[in-house]
Coordinates of C-alpha atoms in Angstrom, one line a residue:
Chain G
M1 CA -131.8 52.9 189.9
K2 CA -128.2 53.6 189.6
Y3 CA -126.1 50.4 188.7
A4 CA -122.4 50.7 187.4
F5 CA -122.2 49.1 183.9
Y6 CA -119.7 46.0 183.0
P7 CA -120.4 45.4 179.3
G8 CA -117.5 43.0 178.2
C9 CA -115.7 43.0 175.1
S10 CA -118.2 40.0 173.4
L11 CA -121.3 43.3 173.9
E12 CA -118.5 45.5 171.4
V13 CA -119.0 43.4 168.5
N14 CA -119.9 40.1 167.8
A15 CA -122.8 39.8 170.6
A16 CA -123.7 44.1 169.8
A17 CA -127.5 43.3 169.4
Y18 CA -127.3 42.4 173.2
D19 CA -125.7 46.1 174.1
L20 CA -128.2 47.2 171.7
S21 CA -130.8 45.6 173.1
V22 CA -130.2 45.8 176.5
K23 CA -128.9 49.9 176.6
A24 CA -132.6 50.2 175.1
V25 CA -134.6 48.4 177.4
A26 CA -133.0 50.1 180.1
K27 CA -133.9 53.1 179.0
T28 CA -137.7 51.6 179.4
L29 CA -137.0 50.7 183.1
G30 CA -136.0 53.9 183.9
L31 CA -132.5 51.5 185.0
E32 CA -129.7 54.4 184.8
L33 CA -126.7 52.0 183.8
V34 CA -123.5 53.9 183.9
E35 CA -119.8 52.2 182.1
V36 CA -117.6 51.3 184.1
D37 CA -114.4 54.0 182.5
D38 CA -112.0 52.3 180.7
W39 CA -112.9 48.8 182.2
N40 CA -110.9 45.6 180.4
C41 CA -111.5 41.9 179.7
C42 CA -112.3 39.5 182.2
G43 CA -110.1 37.3 180.7
A44 CA -112.8 34.9 180.4
T45 CA -112.1 31.3 181.1
E46 CA -108.6 31.2 179.4
Y47 CA -106.7 33.9 181.8
F48 CA -107.3 31.5 184.7
S49 CA -105.7 28.1 182.8
Q50 CA -102.4 30.7 182.5
D51 CA -101.9 32.5 186.1
E52 CA -104.4 32.3 188.7
L53 CA -103.0 36.1 190.3
T54 CA -102.9 37.9 187.3
A55 CA -106.5 36.3 186.0
C56 CA -107.6 37.9 189.4
A57 CA -106.0 41.3 189.7
V58 CA -107.2 41.7 186.2
I59 CA -110.3 41.3 186.9
A60 CA -109.9 43.2 189.7
R61 CA -109.2 46.5 188.6
N62 CA -112.7 46.5 186.5
L63 CA -113.8 46.7 190.9
A64 CA -111.3 49.0 191.6
L65 CA -112.7 50.7 188.9
V66 CA -116.1 51.1 190.2
D67 CA -117.7 54.6 191.2
P68 CA -118.3 54.3 194.9
A69 CA -121.8 55.7 194.7
C70 CA -122.8 53.3 192.5
G71 CA -122.5 49.9 195.1
Q72 CA -123.3 47.2 192.4
I73 CA -122.2 46.4 189.7
T74 CA -123.9 44.8 186.2
A75 CA -122.6 42.7 184.1
P76 CA -125.0 41.0 181.1
C77 CA -122.4 38.4 179.6
A78 CA -122.3 35.0 182.0
A79 CA -118.9 34.5 181.5
C80 CA -117.9 38.8 183.0
F81 CA -120.9 38.2 185.8
L82 CA -119.0 35.3 186.9
N83 CA -115.7 35.8 187.0
L84 CA -116.3 39.4 189.0
K85 CA -118.3 37.8 191.3
K86 CA -115.9 35.4 191.4
V87 CA -112.3 37.5 192.5
D88 CA -114.5 39.3 194.8
R89 CA -115.4 36.3 196.6
L90 CA -111.7 34.9 196.4
M91 CA -110.9 38.6 197.7
S92 CA -113.9 38.2 200.7
E93 CA -112.6 34.1 201.6
H94 CA -109.2 34.7 201.4
P95 CA -107.5 37.4 203.3
D96 CA -104.0 36.2 201.1
L97 CA -105.0 36.6 198.4
D98 CA -106.6 39.5 198.6
Q99 CA -103.5 41.1 199.8
K100 CA -101.5 39.9 196.5
I101 CA -104.0 41.1 194.3
N102 CA -104.3 45.4 196.3
Q103 CA -100.0 44.2 196.1
A104 CA -101.0 44.4 192.0
L105 CA -104.0 46.7 191.8
A106 CA -101.3 49.2 194.1
A107 CA -98.5 49.5 191.1
G108 CA -102.0 51.0 189.0
G109 CA -102.6 52.9 192.0
L110 CA -105.6 51.0 192.6
K111 CA -106.9 49.5 195.2
Y112 CA -110.3 46.9 195.6
R113 CA -112.0 46.3 199.5
P114 CA -113.7 43.1 198.8
G115 CA -116.9 43.0 199.7
S116 CA -118.1 46.8 198.5
V117 CA -119.3 46.3 195.1
Q118 CA -122.6 43.8 194.6
V119 CA -121.7 42.1 191.5
R120 CA -125.2 41.3 189.8
H121 CA -125.9 39.6 186.7
L122 CA -128.5 41.9 184.3
L123 CA -130.9 38.7 184.9
E124 CA -131.3 39.1 188.2
V125 CA -131.4 42.9 188.5
I126 CA -134.3 42.6 186.1
Y127 CA -136.3 39.6 187.7
K128 CA -136.1 41.7 191.5
D129 CA -135.4 45.1 190.9
V130 CA -138.0 46.2 187.9
G131 CA -140.4 43.1 189.2
E132 CA -143.2 41.8 188.1
E133 CA -145.4 44.8 188.1
G134 CA -142.6 46.9 186.6
V135 CA -142.3 44.5 183.9
K136 CA -146.0 44.4 182.9
A137 CA -146.3 47.9 182.9
R138 CA -144.4 48.2 180.4
V139 CA -145.7 45.8 177.9
K140 CA -147.4 47.3 174.8
R141 CA -147.4 43.7 172.3
P142 CA -147.6 40.8 174.7
L143 CA -145.7 38.0 173.5
T144 CA -149.0 35.8 172.9
G145 CA -148.2 33.2 171.2
L146 CA -144.3 33.1 170.8
R147 CA -143.4 29.5 171.6
V148 CA -140.1 30.5 173.7
A149 CA -137.5 27.9 175.2
A150 CA -135.4 29.9 178.2
Y151 CA -131.8 28.8 178.0
Y152 CA -129.6 30.1 181.0
G153 CA -126.3 28.1 180.0
C154 CA -123.4 28.1 182.5
Q155 CA -122.2 30.8 184.6
V156 CA -124.9 33.0 185.2
V157 CA -126.6 30.0 187.9
R158 CA -123.3 28.1 188.6
P159 CA -121.2 27.9 190.7
F160 CA -123.1 30.9 192.9
K161 CA -126.3 29.5 193.7
D162 CA -127.4 32.8 195.5
F163 CA -129.5 34.3 192.9
D164 CA -131.6 31.3 191.2
D165 CA -131.3 27.3 191.1
P166 CA -128.4 26.3 189.8
E167 CA -130.1 23.2 188.6
Q168 CA -133.9 24.5 187.7
P169 CA -133.3 28.1 186.9
T170 CA -137.0 30.0 186.5
T171 CA -136.3 33.8 186.3
M172 CA -135.7 33.8 182.9
D173 CA -139.0 31.5 182.3
E174 CA -141.0 34.4 184.9
I175 CA -140.1 37.0 183.2
L176 CA -141.0 35.8 179.6
K177 CA -144.1 35.0 180.9
W178 CA -144.5 38.1 182.0
L179 CA -144.2 39.4 178.4
G180 CA -147.1 37.2 177.3
A181 CA -144.5 34.6 175.9
E182 CA -145.9 30.6 176.1
V183 CA -142.8 29.5 177.9
V184 CA -141.6 25.7 176.6
D185 CA -140.7 23.0 179.3
Y186 CA -136.8 22.9 178.5
P187 CA -135.0 20.5 180.4
V188 CA -131.6 20.9 178.8
K189 CA -131.8 25.1 179.9
T190 CA -128.7 24.3 182.5
H191 CA -126.6 22.5 179.8
C192 CA -123.1 23.6 178.5
C193 CA -123.6 25.4 175.1
S194 CA -119.9 24.0 175.0
G195 CA -117.9 27.4 175.6
H196 CA -114.7 27.7 174.0
M197 CA -115.1 23.9 173.0
T198 CA -115.6 25.1 169.0
Q199 CA -112.2 26.2 169.2
I200 CA -110.5 23.3 170.0
S201 CA -112.9 20.1 169.5
E202 CA -115.6 20.7 166.7
P203 CA -117.3 16.9 167.2
E204 CA -117.3 17.5 170.5
A205 CA -118.4 20.9 170.8
F206 CA -121.1 20.2 168.4
E207 CA -122.9 17.7 170.3
M208 CA -123.2 19.4 172.9
I209 CA -125.3 22.3 170.6
R210 CA -126.9 20.0 169.1
R211 CA -128.6 18.6 172.1
L212 CA -129.6 22.3 172.8
L213 CA -131.3 22.4 169.6
Y214 CA -132.6 19.4 169.6
C215 CA -134.4 19.5 172.7
A216 CA -135.9 22.9 171.9
Q217 CA -137.5 21.4 168.3
Q218 CA -138.7 18.8 170.4
R219 CA -140.8 20.8 172.4
E220 CA -141.5 23.1 169.0
A221 CA -139.8 26.4 170.0
D222 CA -139.9 29.2 167.9
V223 CA -137.1 30.7 169.5
I224 CA -134.1 30.1 172.0
A225 CA -134.0 33.2 174.4
C226 CA -131.1 33.5 175.9
A227 CA -128.6 35.1 178.5
C228 CA -125.1 35.7 177.0
P229 CA -122.9 35.9 174.0
M230 CA -121.1 32.8 174.0
C231 CA -124.2 30.8 174.4
Q232 CA -125.9 33.1 171.9
L233 CA -122.7 32.6 169.8
N234 CA -122.7 28.9 169.9
M235 CA -126.1 28.2 168.9
D236 CA -127.1 31.0 166.4
A237 CA -123.1 31.2 164.2
Y238 CA -122.3 27.6 164.3
Q239 CA -126.0 26.1 163.8
G240 CA -125.4 26.2 160.3
R241 CA -122.4 24.0 160.5
V242 CA -123.9 22.0 163.1
N243 CA -126.7 21.2 160.6
G244 CA -124.0 19.9 157.8
F245 CA -122.1 18.0 160.4
F246 CA -125.2 15.8 162.1
N247 CA -127.4 16.4 158.6
T248 CA -130.0 18.0 160.2
N249 CA -132.1 20.6 159.8
F250 CA -132.4 23.0 162.6
N251 CA -133.9 26.2 162.2
L252 CA -134.1 27.9 165.1
P253 CA -133.7 31.6 165.9
I254 CA -131.6 32.4 169.0
L255 CA -132.2 36.0 170.9
Y256 CA -131.0 37.1 174.2
F257 CA -134.0 37.7 176.0
T258 CA -133.3 41.3 176.8
Q259 CA -134.4 42.0 172.5
L260 CA -137.9 39.7 173.8
L261 CA -137.7 42.8 176.1
G262 CA -138.0 44.9 173.6
V263 CA -140.2 43.4 171.5
A264 CA -142.6 43.2 173.7
F265 CA -142.5 47.5 174.5
G266 CA -143.3 47.9 171.6
L267 CA -139.5 49.2 170.9
Q268 CA -138.2 48.9 167.2
P269 CA -136.4 46.2 165.7
R270 CA -133.1 47.8 164.4
E271 CA -133.0 49.4 168.2
L272 CA -132.7 45.8 169.3
G273 CA -130.0 44.6 167.0
F274 CA -132.4 42.3 165.3
G275 CA -131.0 41.4 162.2
K276 CA -127.6 40.6 163.2
E277 CA -128.3 37.1 164.0
L278 CA -127.5 34.2 161.2
V279 CA -130.7 32.3 162.3
A280 CA -133.6 35.1 161.0
A281 CA -135.3 36.1 164.1
E282 CA -138.0 38.2 162.0
P283 CA -140.5 36.3 160.5
V284 CA -141.3 34.2 163.5
I285 CA -141.7 37.3 165.6
A286 CA -143.6 38.2 162.6
A287 CA -146.3 35.7 162.4
K288 CA -146.4 35.3 165.7
V289 CA -146.1 39.1 167.5
G290 CA -147.1 40.9 164.3
A291 CA -145.6 43.6 162.6
A292 CA -143.9 46.3 165.1
Chain S
M1 CA -74.1 13.1 207.4
S2 CA -77.1 13.6 205.0
V3 CA -80.1 15.4 205.0
T4 CA -83.1 14.0 202.4
V5 CA -85.1 16.5 201.6
K6 CA -88.6 15.4 200.7
S7 CA -90.3 16.8 197.7
K8 CA -93.2 18.7 198.0
R9 CA -96.0 16.0 197.4
F10 CA -98.5 16.5 194.5
V11 CA -101.7 16.4 195.9
D12 CA -100.0 19.1 198.4
E13 CA -99.4 21.2 195.5
V14 CA -102.4 20.9 193.8
I15 CA -104.2 22.3 196.8
E16 CA -101.6 25.1 197.7
E17 CA -102.3 26.5 194.3
T18 CA -106.7 25.7 194.5
P19 CA -108.4 28.1 196.6
G20 CA -110.5 25.8 198.8
G21 CA -108.6 22.9 196.8
H22 CA -107.6 21.9 200.2
R23 CA -111.1 19.2 199.9
L24 CA -110.5 17.0 197.9
R25 CA -109.2 14.8 200.7
D26 CA -112.8 14.1 201.7
C27 CA -113.7 12.7 198.0
I28 CA -115.6 9.4 198.9
Q29 CA -115.5 8.5 194.8
C30 CA -118.8 8.9 194.2
G31 CA -119.2 10.3 190.5
T32 CA -121.2 12.0 190.8
C33 CA -118.8 14.5 189.1
G34 CA -118.3 12.6 185.9
G35 CA -122.0 11.7 185.8
S36 CA -122.7 15.6 185.2
C37 CA -119.7 16.1 183.2
P38 CA -120.6 17.1 179.0
S39 CA -117.5 16.3 178.5
G40 CA -117.0 13.3 180.5
A41 CA -117.0 11.1 177.4
E42 CA -114.3 12.5 175.4
M43 CA -111.9 12.4 178.7
D44 CA -108.7 10.3 178.9
Y45 CA -110.0 10.5 183.2
T46 CA -113.3 11.6 183.7
P47 CA -113.2 14.2 186.7
R48 CA -113.9 11.8 189.6
K49 CA -111.0 9.9 187.9
M50 CA -108.6 12.7 188.2
I51 CA -109.5 13.4 191.2
A52 CA -108.0 9.8 192.4
L53 CA -105.0 10.2 190.3
V54 CA -104.3 13.4 192.5
N55 CA -105.0 12.1 195.1
A56 CA -102.3 8.8 195.0
G57 CA -99.7 11.3 193.5
R58 CA -100.1 9.9 190.0
R59 CA -98.1 13.4 188.4
E60 CA -97.2 12.4 185.4
E61 CA -100.3 10.6 184.5
A62 CA -102.5 13.6 185.7
L63 CA -100.6 16.1 183.7
S64 CA -100.7 14.7 180.7
A65 CA -104.4 13.9 180.4
N66 CA -106.5 15.4 177.7
T67 CA -109.2 16.2 181.1
M68 CA -108.6 20.0 182.0
W69 CA -108.6 20.9 178.5
S70 CA -112.0 19.5 177.9
C71 CA -113.7 21.2 180.7
V72 CA -115.9 23.8 179.0
S73 CA -115.9 25.9 182.8
C74 CA -119.4 24.8 183.0
Y75 CA -119.3 24.6 186.9
S76 CA -121.7 20.8 186.8
C77 CA -119.6 19.3 189.2
T78 CA -118.3 21.9 191.0
S79 CA -122.2 22.3 192.1
R80 CA -123.2 19.1 192.4
C81 CA -120.3 18.1 194.7
P82 CA -121.7 16.4 198.6
H83 CA -118.1 17.6 200.1
N84 CA -118.0 20.9 198.0
I85 CA -114.5 20.2 196.4
P86 CA -114.0 22.5 193.8
V87 CA -113.5 20.6 191.0
T88 CA -113.4 23.3 187.8
D89 CA -111.1 25.4 189.5
I90 CA -108.5 22.0 190.3
M91 CA -109.2 21.7 186.4
Y92 CA -107.6 25.4 186.3
T93 CA -104.7 24.3 188.8
L94 CA -103.7 21.1 186.5
K95 CA -103.8 23.1 182.9
R96 CA -101.5 25.8 184.8
M97 CA -99.0 22.7 186.4
A98 CA -99.5 20.6 182.9
I99 CA -98.3 24.0 180.8
R100 CA -95.7 24.7 182.8
E101 CA -94.1 21.2 183.2
G102 CA -94.6 20.8 179.5
R103 CA -96.6 18.0 179.9
V104 CA -99.5 18.9 177.1
K105 CA -100.0 16.6 174.7
D106 CA -101.4 17.4 171.7
N107 CA -104.4 19.9 172.3
D108 CA -104.9 23.4 170.9
G109 CA -105.8 23.9 175.0
P110 CA -102.8 26.3 175.7
A111 CA -102.5 27.9 172.6
L112 CA -105.8 29.0 172.4
A113 CA -105.2 30.6 176.5
R114 CA -101.9 31.9 175.5
A115 CA -103.6 33.5 171.7
F116 CA -106.7 35.3 174.2
T117 CA -104.6 36.7 177.2
H118 CA -101.5 38.2 174.9
Y119 CA -104.4 40.3 173.6
V120 CA -105.9 41.6 177.0
D121 CA -101.9 42.0 177.6
K122 CA -101.7 43.7 174.7
Y123 CA -105.1 45.8 174.4
G124 CA -106.8 45.1 178.1
R125 CA -109.6 44.2 175.8
S126 CA -110.3 40.3 173.9
F127 CA -109.6 40.9 169.9
E128 CA -111.8 37.9 168.3
M129 CA -110.7 38.7 164.4
G130 CA -107.2 38.8 166.0
L131 CA -107.3 35.3 167.4
A132 CA -109.3 33.9 164.7
T133 CA -105.6 34.4 161.9
R134 CA -103.4 34.4 165.5
Y135 CA -105.1 31.2 166.8
H136 CA -106.4 29.5 164.1
L137 CA -103.8 30.1 161.2
L138 CA -100.9 29.1 163.4
N139 CA -102.1 26.2 164.6
R140 CA -105.3 24.8 162.6
P141 CA -104.9 25.8 158.9
F142 CA -107.3 23.9 157.7
A143 CA -109.8 24.6 160.4
A144 CA -109.7 27.8 159.6
M145 CA -110.9 27.8 156.2
K146 CA -114.1 26.1 156.6
M147 CA -114.5 29.0 159.5
G148 CA -114.6 31.8 156.3
G149 CA -118.1 31.0 155.4
M150 CA -119.3 31.9 159.1
G151 CA -116.8 35.0 159.7
M152 CA -118.1 36.4 156.5
A153 CA -121.2 36.4 157.7
M154 CA -120.3 37.9 160.9
F155 CA -118.4 40.6 159.9
L156 CA -121.6 41.2 157.4
R157 CA -123.9 41.5 160.2
G158 CA -121.6 44.1 162.1
R159 CA -120.3 41.2 164.4
M160 CA -116.7 41.1 163.3
A161 CA -114.2 43.9 164.0
F162 CA -110.7 44.1 161.7
T163 CA -109.2 46.0 164.0
P164 CA -108.5 45.5 167.9
S165 CA -110.6 48.2 170.2
K166 CA -108.2 49.4 173.2
I167 CA -108.6 51.1 176.6
R168 CA -107.4 54.0 177.2
N169 CA -104.8 53.3 180.2
I170 CA -103.7 50.3 179.0
G171 CA -100.1 51.4 181.3
Q172 CA -101.7 51.4 184.2
L173 CA -103.4 47.7 182.9
Q174 CA -99.4 46.6 182.3
A175 CA -98.3 48.1 185.6
I176 CA -100.7 45.7 187.8
I177 CA -100.2 42.5 185.3
N178 CA -96.6 42.6 185.9
K179 CA -96.4 43.4 189.7
A180 CA -99.3 40.5 189.6
R181 CA -96.6 37.8 187.2
E182 CA -93.6 39.1 190.4
L183 CA -95.4 38.4 193.1
G184 CA -96.8 34.9 191.1
G185 CA -93.6 33.2 190.6
A186 CA -95.1 33.4 186.7
S187 CA -93.0 33.7 184.2

């Protein structure tokens, strides 16, 4: 199966573990990811705060660059996924906006017909296109005994509700169960990781992060699995600061769900970007799943 | 004989700038949005109150509030609103209007947005290290110091780059951006 692939800026550096594990797992699963040539930043939430039409045009350039033969694009980052999907949807529903965005694209010699590229998060691709049989067939090291909290965050499941439930999503839970993991009940699975708030108000951000870590600790999770670079960054890189702020002792590794797929497929930790997380994950993986 | 030109009402401006924004007239003040908001406790006005202010035409209170700058774009309000009001997108509209009219009070949100878009416009990609210096050192040097240890840990794990990556066809992106700004009437 062939997909246009939009990695997004985070995967270049800060979420390199996501990039490595997505590519390794896609190879094992036979998913052909064709990177959009010369893609640009989706603008995250910041561009929309400044200028809506320009934000849309910046995003639409990526859709216009997709090889029409692909017909669908997949993004592993929740914010990239949302922005690509949002602009495609806005253009479909608001002809005046479509016209202006295409006028802007034309200044760069491009055009985009809304609806011509289907935008999908990687979680959906693995859940629906690969499916249970496809995933289970590749499992060499079942994650038996590993207790995982499946964390979806916000923008994978909201505001677009056509792939999973916005309040009680289950697709990542299911995928992890296919790998043999013990998925814990995690009622805050769609609560916010605080997004960019770490940059604006730390007390506000740290409290949101604390709730996620606290709940996982209460449920005795060994690791939290996520599907977004921002979520990983906030829960992993800021975990030490959160501990300092609240005088807590959280020690929860935060992994991308693709890293856990890779472990179960018997891939080597380095291929999957292990060691890049600030809260080390390898000790608990070795203890629960065994050495690679 | 004089002709009175009635200026456009605040609520109409918000609606005009928000796709699907007309639904905010249907707000029944049920409070689902405010109850769902992870930042509600920090806000001058919860999303419910904010919609009431917009509908009541109270521009100054609405645009100088911290409400939209506390929004984390989690879309819980949008997803749960029984009248399908695009609350999150209305927050974006209010951010843009507050910046344009110079009504933001004591908040780093606009500076972060400005620093971020600066790098997108210049390189076509975001640049975290650049953001850390441009935004933090200029706006909040003390916070930048506290971030130092974490930044070093990230750097040692190959998660922080000192140089930005740049797209090949930056001229094309900039032509698109310039045209969009011209069409949108934005500066």
